[in-house]
Coordinates of C-alpha atoms (C1' of nucleotides) in Angstrom, one line a residue:
Chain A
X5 CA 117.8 104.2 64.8
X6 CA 119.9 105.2 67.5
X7 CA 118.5 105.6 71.3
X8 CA 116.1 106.5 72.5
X9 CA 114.4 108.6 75.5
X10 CA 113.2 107.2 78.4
X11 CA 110.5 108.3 79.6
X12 CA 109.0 109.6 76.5
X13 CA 109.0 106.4 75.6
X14 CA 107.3 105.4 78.7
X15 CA 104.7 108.3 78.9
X16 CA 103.3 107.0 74.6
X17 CA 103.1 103.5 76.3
X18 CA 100.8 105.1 78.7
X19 CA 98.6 106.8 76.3
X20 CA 98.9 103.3 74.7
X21 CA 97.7 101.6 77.1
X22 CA 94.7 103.7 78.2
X23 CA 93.8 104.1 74.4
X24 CA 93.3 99.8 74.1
X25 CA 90.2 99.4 75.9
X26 CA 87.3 101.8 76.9
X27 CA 88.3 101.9 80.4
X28 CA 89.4 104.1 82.9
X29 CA 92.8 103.0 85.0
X30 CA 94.7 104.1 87.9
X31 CA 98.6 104.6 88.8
X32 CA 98.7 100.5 90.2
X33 CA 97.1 99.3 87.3
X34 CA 99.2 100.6 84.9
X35 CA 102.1 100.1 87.0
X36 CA 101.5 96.4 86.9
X37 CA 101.0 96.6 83.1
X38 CA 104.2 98.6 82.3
X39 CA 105.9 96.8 85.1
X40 CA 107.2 100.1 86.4
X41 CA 107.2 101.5 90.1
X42 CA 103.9 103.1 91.3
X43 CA 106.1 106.6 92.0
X44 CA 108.1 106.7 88.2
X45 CA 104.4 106.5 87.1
X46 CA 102.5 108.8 88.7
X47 CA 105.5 111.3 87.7
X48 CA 105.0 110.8 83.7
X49 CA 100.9 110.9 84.3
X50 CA 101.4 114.2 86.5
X51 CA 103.1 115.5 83.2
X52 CA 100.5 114.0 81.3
X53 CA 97.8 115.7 82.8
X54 CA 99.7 119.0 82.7
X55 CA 99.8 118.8 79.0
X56 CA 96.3 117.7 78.5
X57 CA 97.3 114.0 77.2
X58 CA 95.5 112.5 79.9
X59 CA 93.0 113.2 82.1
X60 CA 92.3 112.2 86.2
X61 CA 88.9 111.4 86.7
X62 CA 88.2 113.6 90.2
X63 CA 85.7 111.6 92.1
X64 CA 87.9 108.2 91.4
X65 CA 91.2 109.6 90.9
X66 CA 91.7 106.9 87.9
X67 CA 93.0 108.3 84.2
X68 CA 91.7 108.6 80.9
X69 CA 92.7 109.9 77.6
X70 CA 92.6 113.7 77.4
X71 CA 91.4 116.2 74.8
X72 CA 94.2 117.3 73.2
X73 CA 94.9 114.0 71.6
X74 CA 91.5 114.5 69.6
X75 CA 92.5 117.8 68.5
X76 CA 95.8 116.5 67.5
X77 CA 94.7 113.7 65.9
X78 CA 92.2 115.7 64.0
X79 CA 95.7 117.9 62.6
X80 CA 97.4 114.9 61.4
X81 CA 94.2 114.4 59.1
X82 CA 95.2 118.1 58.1
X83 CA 99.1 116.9 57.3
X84 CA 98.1 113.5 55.7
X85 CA 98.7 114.3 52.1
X86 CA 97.5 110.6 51.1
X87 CA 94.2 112.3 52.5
X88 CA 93.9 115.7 51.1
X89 CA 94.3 114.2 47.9
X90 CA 92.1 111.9 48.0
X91 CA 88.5 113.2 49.7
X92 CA 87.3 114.7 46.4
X93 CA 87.8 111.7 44.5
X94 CA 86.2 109.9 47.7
X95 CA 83.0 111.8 47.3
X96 CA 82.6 111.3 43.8
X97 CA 83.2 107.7 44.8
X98 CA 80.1 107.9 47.3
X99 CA 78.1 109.7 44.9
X100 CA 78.3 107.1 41.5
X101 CA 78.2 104.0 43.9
X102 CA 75.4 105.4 46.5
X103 CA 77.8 103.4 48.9
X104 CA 79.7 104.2 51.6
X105 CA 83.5 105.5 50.5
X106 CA 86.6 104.5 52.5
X107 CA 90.6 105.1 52.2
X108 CA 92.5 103.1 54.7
X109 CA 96.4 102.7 55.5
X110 CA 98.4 100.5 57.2
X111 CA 99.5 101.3 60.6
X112 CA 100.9 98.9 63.1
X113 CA 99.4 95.2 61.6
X114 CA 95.6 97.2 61.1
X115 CA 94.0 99.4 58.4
X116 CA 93.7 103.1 59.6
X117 CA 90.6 104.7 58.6
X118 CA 91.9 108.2 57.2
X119 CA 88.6 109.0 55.6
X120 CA 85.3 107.7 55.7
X121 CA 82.3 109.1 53.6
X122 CA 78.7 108.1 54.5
X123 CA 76.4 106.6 52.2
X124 CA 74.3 109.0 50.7
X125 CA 70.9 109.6 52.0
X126 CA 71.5 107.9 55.1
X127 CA 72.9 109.4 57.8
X128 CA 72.5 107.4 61.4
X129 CA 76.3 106.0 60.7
X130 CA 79.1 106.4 62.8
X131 CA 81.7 107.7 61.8
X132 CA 85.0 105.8 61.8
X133 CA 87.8 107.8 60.7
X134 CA 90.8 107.0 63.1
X135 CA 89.5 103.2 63.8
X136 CA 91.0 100.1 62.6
X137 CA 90.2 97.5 60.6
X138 CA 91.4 94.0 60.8
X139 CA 93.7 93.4 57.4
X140 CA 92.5 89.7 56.8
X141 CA 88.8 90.4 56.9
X142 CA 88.4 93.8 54.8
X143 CA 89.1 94.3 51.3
X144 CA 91.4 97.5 52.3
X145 CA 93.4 95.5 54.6
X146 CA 93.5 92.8 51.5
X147 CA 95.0 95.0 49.2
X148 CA 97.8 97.1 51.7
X149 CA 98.6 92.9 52.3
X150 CA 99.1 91.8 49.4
X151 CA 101.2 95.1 48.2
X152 CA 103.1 95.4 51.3
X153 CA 106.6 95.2 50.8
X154 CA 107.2 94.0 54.7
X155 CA 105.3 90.9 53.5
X156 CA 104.6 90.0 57.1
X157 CA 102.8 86.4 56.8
X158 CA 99.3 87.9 58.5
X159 CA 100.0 86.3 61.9
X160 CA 98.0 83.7 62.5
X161 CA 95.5 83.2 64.3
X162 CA 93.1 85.0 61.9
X163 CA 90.3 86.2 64.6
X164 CA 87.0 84.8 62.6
X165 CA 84.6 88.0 62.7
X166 CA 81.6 85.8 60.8
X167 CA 81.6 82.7 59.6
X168 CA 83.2 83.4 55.6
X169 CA 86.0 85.5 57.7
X170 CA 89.0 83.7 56.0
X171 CA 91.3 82.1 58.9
X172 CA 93.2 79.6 57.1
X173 CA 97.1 81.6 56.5
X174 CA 97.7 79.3 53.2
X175 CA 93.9 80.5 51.9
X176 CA 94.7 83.9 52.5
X177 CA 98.2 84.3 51.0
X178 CA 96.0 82.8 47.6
X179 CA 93.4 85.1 48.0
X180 CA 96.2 87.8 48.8
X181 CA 98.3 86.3 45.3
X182 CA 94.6 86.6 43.4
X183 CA 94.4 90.3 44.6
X184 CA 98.0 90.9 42.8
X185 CA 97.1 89.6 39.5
X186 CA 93.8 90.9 39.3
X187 CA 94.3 94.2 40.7
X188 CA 91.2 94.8 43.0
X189 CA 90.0 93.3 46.2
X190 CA 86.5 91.9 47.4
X191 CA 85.3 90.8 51.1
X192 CA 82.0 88.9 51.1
X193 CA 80.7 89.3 54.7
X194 CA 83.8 88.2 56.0
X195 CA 83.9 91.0 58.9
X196 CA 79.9 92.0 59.5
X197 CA 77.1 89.4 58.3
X198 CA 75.3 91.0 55.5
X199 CA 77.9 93.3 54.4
X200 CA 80.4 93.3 51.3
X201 CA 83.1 95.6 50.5
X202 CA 85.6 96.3 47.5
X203 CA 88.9 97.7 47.3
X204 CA 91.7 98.9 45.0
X205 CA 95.3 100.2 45.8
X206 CA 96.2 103.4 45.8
X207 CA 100.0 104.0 44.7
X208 CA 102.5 107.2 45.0
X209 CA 104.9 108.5 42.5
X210 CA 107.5 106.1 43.0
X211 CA 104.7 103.3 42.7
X212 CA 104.8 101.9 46.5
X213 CA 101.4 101.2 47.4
X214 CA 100.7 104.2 50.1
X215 CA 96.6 103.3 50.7
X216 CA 93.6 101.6 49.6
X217 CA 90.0 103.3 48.8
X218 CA 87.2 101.4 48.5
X219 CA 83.2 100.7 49.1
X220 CA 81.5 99.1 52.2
X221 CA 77.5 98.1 51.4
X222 CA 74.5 96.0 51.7
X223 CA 74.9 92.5 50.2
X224 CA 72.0 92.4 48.5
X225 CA 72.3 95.9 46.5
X226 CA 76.4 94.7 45.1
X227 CA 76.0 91.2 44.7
X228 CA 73.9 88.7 43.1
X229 CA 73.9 85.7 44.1
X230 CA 77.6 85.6 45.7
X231 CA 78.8 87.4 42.7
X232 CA 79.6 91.2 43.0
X233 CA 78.2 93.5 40.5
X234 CA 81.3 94.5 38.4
X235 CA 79.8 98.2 37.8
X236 CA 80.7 99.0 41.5
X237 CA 84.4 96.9 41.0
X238 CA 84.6 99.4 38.0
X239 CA 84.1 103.0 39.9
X240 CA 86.3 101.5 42.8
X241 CA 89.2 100.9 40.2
X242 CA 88.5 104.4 38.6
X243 CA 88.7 106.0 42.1
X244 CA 92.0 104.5 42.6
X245 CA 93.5 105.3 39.5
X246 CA 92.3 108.4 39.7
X247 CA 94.4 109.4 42.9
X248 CA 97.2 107.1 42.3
X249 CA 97.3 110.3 38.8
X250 CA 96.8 113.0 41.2
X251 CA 99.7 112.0 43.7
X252 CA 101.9 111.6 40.7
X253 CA 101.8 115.1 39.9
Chain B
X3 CA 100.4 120.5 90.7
X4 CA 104.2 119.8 91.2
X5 CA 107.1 119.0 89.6
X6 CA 106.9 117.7 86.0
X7 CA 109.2 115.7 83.5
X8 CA 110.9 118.2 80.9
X9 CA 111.7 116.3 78.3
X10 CA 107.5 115.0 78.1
X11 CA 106.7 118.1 78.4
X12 CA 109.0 119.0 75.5
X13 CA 107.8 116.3 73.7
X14 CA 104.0 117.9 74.1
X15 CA 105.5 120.9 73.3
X16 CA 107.2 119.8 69.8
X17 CA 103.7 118.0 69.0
X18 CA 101.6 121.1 69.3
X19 CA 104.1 122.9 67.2
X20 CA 103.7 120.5 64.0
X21 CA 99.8 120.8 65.0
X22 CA 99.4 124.4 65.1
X23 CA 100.3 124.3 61.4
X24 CA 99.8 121.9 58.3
X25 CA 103.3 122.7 57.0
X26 CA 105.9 120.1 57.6
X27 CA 108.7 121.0 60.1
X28 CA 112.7 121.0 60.6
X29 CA 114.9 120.2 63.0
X30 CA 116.1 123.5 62.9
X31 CA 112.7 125.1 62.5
X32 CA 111.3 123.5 65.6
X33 CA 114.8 124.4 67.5
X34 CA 114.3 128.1 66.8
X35 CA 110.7 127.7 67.4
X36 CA 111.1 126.2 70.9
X37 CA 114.0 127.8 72.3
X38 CA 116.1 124.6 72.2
X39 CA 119.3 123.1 71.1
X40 CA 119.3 121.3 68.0
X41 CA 120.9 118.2 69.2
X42 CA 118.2 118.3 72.0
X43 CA 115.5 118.1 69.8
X44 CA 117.0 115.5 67.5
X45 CA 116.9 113.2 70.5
X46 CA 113.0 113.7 71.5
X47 CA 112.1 114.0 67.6
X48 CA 113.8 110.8 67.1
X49 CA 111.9 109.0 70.0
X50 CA 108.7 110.5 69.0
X51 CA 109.6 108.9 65.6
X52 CA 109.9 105.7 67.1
X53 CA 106.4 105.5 68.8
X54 CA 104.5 106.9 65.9
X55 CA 103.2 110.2 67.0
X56 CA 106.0 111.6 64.8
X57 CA 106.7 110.6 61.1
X58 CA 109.4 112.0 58.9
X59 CA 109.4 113.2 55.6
X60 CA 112.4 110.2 53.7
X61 CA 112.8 112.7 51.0
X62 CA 113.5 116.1 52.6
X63 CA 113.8 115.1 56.4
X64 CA 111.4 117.6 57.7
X65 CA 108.8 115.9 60.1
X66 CA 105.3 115.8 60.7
X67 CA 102.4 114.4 62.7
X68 CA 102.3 110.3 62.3
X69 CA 99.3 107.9 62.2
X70 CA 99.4 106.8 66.0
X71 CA 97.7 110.0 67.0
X72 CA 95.3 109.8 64.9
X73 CA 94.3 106.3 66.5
X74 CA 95.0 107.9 69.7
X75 CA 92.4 110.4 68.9
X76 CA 89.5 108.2 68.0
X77 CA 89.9 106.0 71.4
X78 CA 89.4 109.6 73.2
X79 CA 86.2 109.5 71.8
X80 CA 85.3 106.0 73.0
X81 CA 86.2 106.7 76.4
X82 CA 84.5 110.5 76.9
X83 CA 81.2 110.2 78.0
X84 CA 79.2 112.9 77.4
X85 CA 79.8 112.0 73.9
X86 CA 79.2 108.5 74.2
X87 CA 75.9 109.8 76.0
X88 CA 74.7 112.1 73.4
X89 CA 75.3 110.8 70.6
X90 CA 71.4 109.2 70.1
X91 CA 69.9 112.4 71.3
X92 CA 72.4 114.2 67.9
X93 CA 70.9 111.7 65.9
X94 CA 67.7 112.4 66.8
X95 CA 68.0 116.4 66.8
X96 CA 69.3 116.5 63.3
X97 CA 66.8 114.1 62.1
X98 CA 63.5 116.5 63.6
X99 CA 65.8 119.6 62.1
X100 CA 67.1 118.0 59.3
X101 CA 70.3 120.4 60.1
X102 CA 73.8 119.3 61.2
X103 CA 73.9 118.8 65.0
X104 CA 77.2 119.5 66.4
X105 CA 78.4 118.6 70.2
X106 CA 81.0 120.8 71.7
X107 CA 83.6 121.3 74.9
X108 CA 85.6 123.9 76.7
X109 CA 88.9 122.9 75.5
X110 CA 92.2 125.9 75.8
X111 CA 90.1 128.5 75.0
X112 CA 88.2 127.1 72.2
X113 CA 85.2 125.0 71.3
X114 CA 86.7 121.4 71.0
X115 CA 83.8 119.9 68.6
X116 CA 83.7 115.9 69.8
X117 CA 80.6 115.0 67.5
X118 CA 78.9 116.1 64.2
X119 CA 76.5 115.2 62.7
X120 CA 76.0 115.5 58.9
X121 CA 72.6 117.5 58.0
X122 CA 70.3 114.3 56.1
X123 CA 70.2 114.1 53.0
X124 CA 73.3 116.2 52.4
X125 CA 77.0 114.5 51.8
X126 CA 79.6 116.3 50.5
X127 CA 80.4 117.7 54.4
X128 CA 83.9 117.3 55.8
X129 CA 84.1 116.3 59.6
X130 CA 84.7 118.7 61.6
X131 CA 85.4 116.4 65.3
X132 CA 88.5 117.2 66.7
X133 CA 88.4 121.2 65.1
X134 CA 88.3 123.9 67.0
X135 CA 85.4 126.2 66.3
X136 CA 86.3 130.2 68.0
X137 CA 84.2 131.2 71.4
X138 CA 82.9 134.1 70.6
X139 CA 81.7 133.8 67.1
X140 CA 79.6 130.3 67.4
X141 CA 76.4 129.7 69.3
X142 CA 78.1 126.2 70.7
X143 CA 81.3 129.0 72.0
X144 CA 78.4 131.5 73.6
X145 CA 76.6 128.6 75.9
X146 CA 80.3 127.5 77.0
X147 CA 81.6 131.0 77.7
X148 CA 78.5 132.3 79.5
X149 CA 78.6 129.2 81.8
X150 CA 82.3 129.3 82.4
X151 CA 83.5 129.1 86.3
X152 CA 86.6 130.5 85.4
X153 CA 85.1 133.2 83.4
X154 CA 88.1 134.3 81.5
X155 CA 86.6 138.1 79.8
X156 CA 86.9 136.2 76.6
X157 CA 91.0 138.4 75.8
X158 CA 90.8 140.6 72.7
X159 CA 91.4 141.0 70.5
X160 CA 88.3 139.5 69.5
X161 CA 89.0 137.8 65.4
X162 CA 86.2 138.7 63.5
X163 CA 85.2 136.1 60.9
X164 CA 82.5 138.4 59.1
X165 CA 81.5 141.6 59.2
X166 CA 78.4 140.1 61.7
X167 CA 81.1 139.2 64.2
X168 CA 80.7 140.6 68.1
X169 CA 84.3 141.9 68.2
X170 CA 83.5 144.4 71.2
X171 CA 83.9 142.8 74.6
X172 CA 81.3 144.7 76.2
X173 CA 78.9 143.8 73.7
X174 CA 79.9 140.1 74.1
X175 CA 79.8 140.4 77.4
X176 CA 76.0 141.8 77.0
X177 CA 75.2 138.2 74.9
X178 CA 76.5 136.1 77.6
X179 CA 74.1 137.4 79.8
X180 CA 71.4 137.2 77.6
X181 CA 72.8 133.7 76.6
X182 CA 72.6 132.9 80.6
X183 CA 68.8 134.8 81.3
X184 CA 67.2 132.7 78.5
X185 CA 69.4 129.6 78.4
X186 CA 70.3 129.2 74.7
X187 CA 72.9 131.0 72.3
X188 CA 71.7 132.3 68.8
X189 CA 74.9 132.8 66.0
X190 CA 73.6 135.0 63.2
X191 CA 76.1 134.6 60.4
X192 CA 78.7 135.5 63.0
X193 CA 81.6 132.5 61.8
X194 CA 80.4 131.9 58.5
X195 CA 78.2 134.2 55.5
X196 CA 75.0 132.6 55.1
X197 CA 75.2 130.2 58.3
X198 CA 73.4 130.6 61.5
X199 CA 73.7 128.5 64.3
X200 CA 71.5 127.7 67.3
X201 CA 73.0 126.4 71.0
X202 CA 71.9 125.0 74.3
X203 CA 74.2 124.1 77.6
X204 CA 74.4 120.3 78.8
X205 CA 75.2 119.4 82.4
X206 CA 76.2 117.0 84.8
X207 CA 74.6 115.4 87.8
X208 CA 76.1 118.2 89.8
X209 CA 74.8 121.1 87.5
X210 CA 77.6 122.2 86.5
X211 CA 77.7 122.6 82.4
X212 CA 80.2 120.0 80.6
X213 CA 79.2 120.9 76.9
X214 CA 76.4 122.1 74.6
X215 CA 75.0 121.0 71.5
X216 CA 73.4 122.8 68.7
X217 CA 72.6 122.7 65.0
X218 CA 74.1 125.0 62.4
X219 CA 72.4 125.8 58.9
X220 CA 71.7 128.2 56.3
X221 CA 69.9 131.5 57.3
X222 CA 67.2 131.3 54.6
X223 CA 65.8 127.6 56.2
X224 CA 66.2 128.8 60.2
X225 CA 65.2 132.5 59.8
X226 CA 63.2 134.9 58.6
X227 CA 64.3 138.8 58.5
X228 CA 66.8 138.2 61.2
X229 CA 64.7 136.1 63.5
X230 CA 65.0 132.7 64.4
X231 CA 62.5 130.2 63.8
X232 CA 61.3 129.1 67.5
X233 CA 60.5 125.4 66.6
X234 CA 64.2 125.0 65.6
X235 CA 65.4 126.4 69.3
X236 CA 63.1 124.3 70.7
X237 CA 64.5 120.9 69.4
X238 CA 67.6 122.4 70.4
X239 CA 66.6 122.8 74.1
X240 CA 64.8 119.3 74.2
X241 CA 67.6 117.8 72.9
X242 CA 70.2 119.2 75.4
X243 CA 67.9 118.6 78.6
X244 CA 67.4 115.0 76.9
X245 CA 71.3 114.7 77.9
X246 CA 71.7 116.0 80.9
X247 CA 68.6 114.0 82.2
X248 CA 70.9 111.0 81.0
X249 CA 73.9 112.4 82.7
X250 CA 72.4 112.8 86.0
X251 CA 71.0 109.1 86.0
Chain C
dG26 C1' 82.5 100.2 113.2
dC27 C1' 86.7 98.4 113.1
dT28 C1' 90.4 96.3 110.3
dC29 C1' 92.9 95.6 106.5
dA30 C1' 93.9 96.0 101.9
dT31 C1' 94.3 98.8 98.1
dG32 C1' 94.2 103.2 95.9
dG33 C1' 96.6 107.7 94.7
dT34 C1' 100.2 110.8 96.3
dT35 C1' 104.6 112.8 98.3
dC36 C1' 109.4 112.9 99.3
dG37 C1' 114.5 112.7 99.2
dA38 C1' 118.9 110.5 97.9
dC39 C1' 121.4 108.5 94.4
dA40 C1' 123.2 107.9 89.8
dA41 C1' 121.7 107.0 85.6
dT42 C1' 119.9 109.6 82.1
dG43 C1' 119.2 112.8 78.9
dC44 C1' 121.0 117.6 77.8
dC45 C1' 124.1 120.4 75.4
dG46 C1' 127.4 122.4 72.0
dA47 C1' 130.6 121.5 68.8
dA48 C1' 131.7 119.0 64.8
dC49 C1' 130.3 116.1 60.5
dG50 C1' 128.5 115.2 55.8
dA51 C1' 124.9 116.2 52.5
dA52 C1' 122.2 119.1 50.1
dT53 C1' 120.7 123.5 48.4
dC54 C1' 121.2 128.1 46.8
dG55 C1' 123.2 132.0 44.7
Chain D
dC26 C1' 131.9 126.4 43.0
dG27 C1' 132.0 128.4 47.6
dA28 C1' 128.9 129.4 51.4
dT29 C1' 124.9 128.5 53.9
dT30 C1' 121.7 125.7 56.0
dC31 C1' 120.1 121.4 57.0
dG32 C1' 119.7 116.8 59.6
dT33 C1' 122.5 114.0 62.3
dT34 C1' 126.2 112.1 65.5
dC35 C1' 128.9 112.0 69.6
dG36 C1' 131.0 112.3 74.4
dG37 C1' 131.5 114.7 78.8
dC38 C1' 129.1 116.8 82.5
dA39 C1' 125.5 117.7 85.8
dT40 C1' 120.9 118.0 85.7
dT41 C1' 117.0 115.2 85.8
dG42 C1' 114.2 111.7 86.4
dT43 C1' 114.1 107.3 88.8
dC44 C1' 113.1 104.5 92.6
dG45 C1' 111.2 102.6 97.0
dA46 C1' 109.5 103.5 101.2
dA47 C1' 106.3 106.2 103.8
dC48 C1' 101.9 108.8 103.8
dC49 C1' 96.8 109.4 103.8
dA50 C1' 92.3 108.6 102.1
dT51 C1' 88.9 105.4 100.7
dG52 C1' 86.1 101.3 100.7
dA53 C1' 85.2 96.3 101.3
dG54 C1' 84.7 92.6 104.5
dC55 C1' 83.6 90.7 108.6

DNA sequence: GCTCATGGTTCGACAATGCCGAACGAATCG
DNA sequence: CGATTCGTTCGGCATTGTCGAACCATGAGC
């Protein structure tokens, strides 16, 4: 890739950097954290702001993320072909499991959440399309690793979540190696206490793994006894297969 | 405002192209579409490639929205507030109306929805945050229009969705002020067959109204020969006074 | 209530930066 | 098999954005 331009480049660290915590910051702070001049800044935010990227708080004069990301965001669901294909079979997913259906991608070291159904009758969930998820402690992020062709050795350190969250590198590139040969993934309350999660890879025409769908529940209801009820491993697998048909066409 | 950067506000400019549509988009395309050289483009295209918000197509070289945005989206929601401050009281309004509860902003002309949620008991829904829902044919639209400082007239020509759709201006016009008298919006199949939808205007500590939230369901449950069933308007109500109590705190 | 530090904002001069248009190779269509 | 149309590259020119200092407003500390 050839060059690039400057202070495009300069106004998606921005957004970057106001999207990574919850926070609202002003010109100085982020030109400490971009290491930029205070003027050069409040230039790019001024264009910002005029576009609807980012919006100044009036009473403090600090920045925020604006609107018009939402609503952009909200249109790359619309593009995302992965996505389109897949929300039917999602559903159905939901509906045999009576879990919670996810498809995931990987985007910059994370999962992406590019779908998320709830678990039928039970609303009172978030909704967490657009998150991340950490790749060593879900079984989405488990199968994009171990199918990704980057095979970037999962940076240690491993950030424990719970106490099963697997931080050893060497365990997980077995665990990763088991997920190969067996063809499915399973996280046993390695991210929240109490809750287990299955995944399968989701493949394009070519074969390239392009996403992973899977199921996010109560312990209690898909395991026994440390061991996952296979039923649920079967619909997963179906799910997967299914789409991984449907994007072949 | 002054002065501001051309080639971010080119950039901007190139994004809302590819998210005004779900088509992908050329080079070319784009150029025509934007008044620009080719060459031009290439170079913001190719920069927007290189921080995510743009991803491009390996097989036919067209481009199209990429993954960051969608992340970028998300964080919005984590830092507005109003939705960060309703989003019990949602909970709780479509639990008593055991309809979808929808949360909604000013936003370019449009209702910007920033929260949904799903009626109980009921999957099978597709998300709507991050859509745009039209002004003048939703009950969430009439509550933002009729409390509008800048009170644009609402610029026909009015799109009607169904053949219930207020299309005249005068007679929209004649709604607002009913909609501001009474201080809820009614929808009566207005966007959708078979769907009515019910409104009420949040504020902030200085009065001045930042949103609305509503519920939206099927005509046969929240009416009866064209009237409204007043127990669902008053959950409504309750629910968006519950906010802006918690605003002004 | 004064001082001082820190915040967001403006401005103008310099030159680096990104813009443009023409030219290239690949792919597609008739 | 030509003739378009596409995405991409490149180098010269001047427009454009960068920079740092100066400008106010705000609020904390004494």
């Amino acid at each position: 890739m050839g060059e690039t331009i400057q202070s495009v480049e300069r106004a998606a660290a921005i957004l970057r950097l106001l999207a990574s915590g919850p926070r609202q910051l002003g010109v100085a702070e982020l030109a400490r954290g971009l290491g930029l001049p205070k003027g050069t800044l409040h230039g790019i935010l001024r264009t910002l702001v005029h576009v609807g990227f980012v919006e100044q708080d009036p009473a403090t004069g600090k920045y925020r993320l604006g609107a018009t990301l939402l609503h952009l965001g909200s249109s790359y669901l619309d593009v995302n072909e992965l996505r389109t294909r897949s929300i039917n079979w999602a559903d159905a997913l939901a509906g045999r499991s009576r879990e919670s259906a996810w498809i995931g991608t990987l985007h910059e070291g994370h999962v992406l959440v590019i779908h998320h159904v709830f678990r039928p009758d039970d609303s009172m969930q978030t909704l967490q399309v657009g998150t991340y998820l950490p790749t060593h402690a879900s079984a989405l992020g488990k199968v994009l690793l171990a199918h990704d062709p980057y095979a970037e050795p999962a940076a240690p350190p491993l950030r424990p979540h719970t106490k099963h969250t697997v931080i050893d590198p060497g365990a997980l590139e077995e665990e990763l190696e088991r997920v190969r040969t067996r063809g499915w993934a399973a996280e046993m309350e390695e991210l929240v206490d109490g809750e287990v999660a299955i995944a399968a890879p989701i493949k394009d025409r070519r074969g390239v793994v392009v996403g992973a769908i899977g199921i996010r529940g109560a312990v209690e209801r898909l395991a026994t006894d440390g061991a996952l009820h296979m039923e649920y491993v079967s619909y997963v697998r179906d799910a997967a297969r299914a789409i991984t048909r449907d994007l072949a066409r």
